[in-house]
mmCIF file of C-alpha atoms in Angstrom:
data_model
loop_
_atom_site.group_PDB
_atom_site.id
_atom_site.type_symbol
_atom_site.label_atom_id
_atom_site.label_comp_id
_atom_site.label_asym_id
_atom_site.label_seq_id
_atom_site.Cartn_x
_atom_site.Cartn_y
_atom_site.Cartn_z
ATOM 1 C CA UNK W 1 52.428 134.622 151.241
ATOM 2 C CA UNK W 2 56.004 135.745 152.066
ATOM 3 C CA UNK W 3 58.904 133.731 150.824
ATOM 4 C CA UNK W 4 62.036 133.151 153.689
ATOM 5 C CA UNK W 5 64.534 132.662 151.161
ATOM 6 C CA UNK W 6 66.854 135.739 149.907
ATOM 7 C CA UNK W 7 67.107 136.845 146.833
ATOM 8 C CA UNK W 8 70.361 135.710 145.226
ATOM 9 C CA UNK W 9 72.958 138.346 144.175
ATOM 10 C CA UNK W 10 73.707 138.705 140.542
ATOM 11 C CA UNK W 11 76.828 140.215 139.381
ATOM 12 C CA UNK W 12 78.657 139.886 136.214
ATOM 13 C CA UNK W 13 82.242 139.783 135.230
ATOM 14 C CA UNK W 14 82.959 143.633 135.045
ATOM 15 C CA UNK W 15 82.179 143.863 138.845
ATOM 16 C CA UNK W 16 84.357 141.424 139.611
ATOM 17 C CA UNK W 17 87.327 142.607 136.747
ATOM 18 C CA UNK W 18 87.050 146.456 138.020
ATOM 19 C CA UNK W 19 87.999 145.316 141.718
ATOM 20 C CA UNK W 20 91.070 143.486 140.576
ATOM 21 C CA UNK W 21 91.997 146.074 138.061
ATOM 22 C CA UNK W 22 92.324 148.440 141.448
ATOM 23 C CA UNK W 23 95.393 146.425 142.130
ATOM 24 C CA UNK W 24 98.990 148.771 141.143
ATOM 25 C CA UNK W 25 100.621 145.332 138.965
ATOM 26 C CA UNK W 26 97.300 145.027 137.074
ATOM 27 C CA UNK W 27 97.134 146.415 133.599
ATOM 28 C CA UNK W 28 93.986 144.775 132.809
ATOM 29 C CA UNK W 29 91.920 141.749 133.747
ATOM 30 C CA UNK W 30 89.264 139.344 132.007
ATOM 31 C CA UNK W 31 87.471 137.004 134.017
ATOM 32 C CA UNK W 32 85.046 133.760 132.786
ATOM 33 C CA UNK W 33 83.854 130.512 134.180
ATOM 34 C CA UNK W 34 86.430 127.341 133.355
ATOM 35 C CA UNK W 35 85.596 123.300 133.760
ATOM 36 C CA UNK W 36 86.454 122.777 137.510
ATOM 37 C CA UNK W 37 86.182 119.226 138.771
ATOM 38 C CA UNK W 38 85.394 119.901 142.437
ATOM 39 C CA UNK W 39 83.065 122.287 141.587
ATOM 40 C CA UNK W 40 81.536 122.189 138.338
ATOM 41 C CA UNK W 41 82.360 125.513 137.145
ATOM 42 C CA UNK W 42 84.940 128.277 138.784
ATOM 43 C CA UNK W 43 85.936 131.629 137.996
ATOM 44 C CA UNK W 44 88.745 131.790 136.330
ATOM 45 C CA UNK W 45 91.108 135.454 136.254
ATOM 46 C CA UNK W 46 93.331 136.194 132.960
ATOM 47 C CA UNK W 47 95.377 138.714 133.882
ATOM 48 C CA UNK W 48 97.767 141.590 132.385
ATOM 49 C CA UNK W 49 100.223 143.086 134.566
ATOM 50 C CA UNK W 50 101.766 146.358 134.051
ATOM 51 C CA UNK W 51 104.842 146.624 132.413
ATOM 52 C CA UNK W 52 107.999 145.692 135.710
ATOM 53 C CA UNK W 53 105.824 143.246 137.499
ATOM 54 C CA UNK W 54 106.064 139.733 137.330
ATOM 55 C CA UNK W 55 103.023 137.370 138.256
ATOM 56 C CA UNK W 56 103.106 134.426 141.066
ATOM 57 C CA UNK W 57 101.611 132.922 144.005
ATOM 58 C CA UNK W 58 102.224 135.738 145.957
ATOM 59 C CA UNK W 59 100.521 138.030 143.878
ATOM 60 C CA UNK W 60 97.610 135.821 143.399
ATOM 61 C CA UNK W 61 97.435 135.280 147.086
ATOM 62 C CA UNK W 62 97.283 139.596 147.023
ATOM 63 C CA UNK W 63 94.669 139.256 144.239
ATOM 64 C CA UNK W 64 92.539 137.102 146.240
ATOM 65 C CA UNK W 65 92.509 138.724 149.223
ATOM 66 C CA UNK W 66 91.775 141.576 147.796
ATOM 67 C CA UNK W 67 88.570 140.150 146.114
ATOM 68 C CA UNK W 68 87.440 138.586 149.426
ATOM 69 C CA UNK W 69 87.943 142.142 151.746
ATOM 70 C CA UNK W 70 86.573 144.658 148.417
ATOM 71 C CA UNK W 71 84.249 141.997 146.501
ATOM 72 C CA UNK W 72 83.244 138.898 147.895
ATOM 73 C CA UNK W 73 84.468 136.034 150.136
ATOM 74 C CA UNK W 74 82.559 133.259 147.534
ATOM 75 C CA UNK W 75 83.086 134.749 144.062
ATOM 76 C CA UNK W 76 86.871 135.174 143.963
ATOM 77 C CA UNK W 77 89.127 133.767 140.826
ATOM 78 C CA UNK W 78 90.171 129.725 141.577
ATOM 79 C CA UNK W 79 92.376 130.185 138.789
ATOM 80 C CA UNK W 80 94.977 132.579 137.919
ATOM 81 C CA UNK W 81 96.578 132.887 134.310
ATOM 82 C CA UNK W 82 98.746 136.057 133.816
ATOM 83 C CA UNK W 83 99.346 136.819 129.847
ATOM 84 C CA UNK W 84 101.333 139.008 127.962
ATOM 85 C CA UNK W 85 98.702 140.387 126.468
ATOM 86 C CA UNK W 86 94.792 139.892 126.179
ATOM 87 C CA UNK W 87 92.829 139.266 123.110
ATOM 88 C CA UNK W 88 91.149 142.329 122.078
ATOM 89 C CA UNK W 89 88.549 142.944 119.710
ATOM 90 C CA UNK W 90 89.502 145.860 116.891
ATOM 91 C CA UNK W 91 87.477 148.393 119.456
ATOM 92 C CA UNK W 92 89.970 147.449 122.205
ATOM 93 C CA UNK W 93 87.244 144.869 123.694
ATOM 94 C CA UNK W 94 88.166 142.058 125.475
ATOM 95 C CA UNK W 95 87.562 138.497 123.482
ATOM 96 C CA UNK W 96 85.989 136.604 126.474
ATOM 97 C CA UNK W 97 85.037 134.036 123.740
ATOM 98 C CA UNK W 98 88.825 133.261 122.999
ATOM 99 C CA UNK W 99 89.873 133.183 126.491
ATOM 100 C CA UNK W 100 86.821 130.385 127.135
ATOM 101 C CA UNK W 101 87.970 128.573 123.922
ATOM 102 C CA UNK W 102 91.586 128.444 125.143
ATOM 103 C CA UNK W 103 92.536 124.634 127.203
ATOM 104 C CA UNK W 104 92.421 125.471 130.997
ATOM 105 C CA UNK W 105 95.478 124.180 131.847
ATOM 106 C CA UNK W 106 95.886 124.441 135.821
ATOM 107 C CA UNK W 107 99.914 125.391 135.801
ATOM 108 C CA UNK W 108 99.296 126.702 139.536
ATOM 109 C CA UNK W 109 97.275 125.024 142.705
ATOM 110 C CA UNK W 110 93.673 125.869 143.181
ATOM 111 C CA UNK W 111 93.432 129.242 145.031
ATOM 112 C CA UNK W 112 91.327 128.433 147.748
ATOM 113 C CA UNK W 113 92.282 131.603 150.019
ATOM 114 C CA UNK W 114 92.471 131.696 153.858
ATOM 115 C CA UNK W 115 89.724 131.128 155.725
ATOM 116 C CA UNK W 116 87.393 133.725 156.000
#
């Protein structure tokens, strides 16, 4: 017996972080999942920008654009937080865990994207 539905597509964070660390501003880039009310959960981007660039809605306008044409139109970041600095482990990891325990404050609208 054949099955007509598709198998789902299973990515993780780093996928999704290496695509929006191709962007110039971006110095690096941890994403996770955040509380979302309309949704349940949504992917949420913490970002670092390089030194003489300044974050905004048009940059995270760029950022999701970019996701949608290099990534995927669905799993893009609904959320955008740019930080001085990310929390990094002594090895020079990236603390998801502290991110995630941070409050998700929304200080920006939801970033729904154009239509695609």
């Amino acid at each position: 017996m054949t099955s007509s539905k598709r198998p789902a597509t299973v990515w993780g964070p780093y996928e999704l972080e290496a695509v929006i660390r191709e962007l110039d501003p971006v110095r690096d880039v941890s994403v996770t999942g955040v509380p979302d009310e309309l949704r349940g959960q949504s992917i949420k981007a913490w970002i670092e920008l390089m030194p003489g660039h300044a974050g905004g809605a048009d940059l995270s306008e760029t950022i999701v654009a970019h996701v949608k044409e290099n990534f995927s139109r669905f799993a893009y970041p609904r959320f955008i937080e740019y930080v001085s600095a990310l929390p990094k482990s002594a090895t020079g990891k990236v603390q998801r865990a502290q991110l995630r325990d941070l409050p998700h404050v929304v200080a920006s609208p939801r970033l729904e994207g154009q239509q695609s």
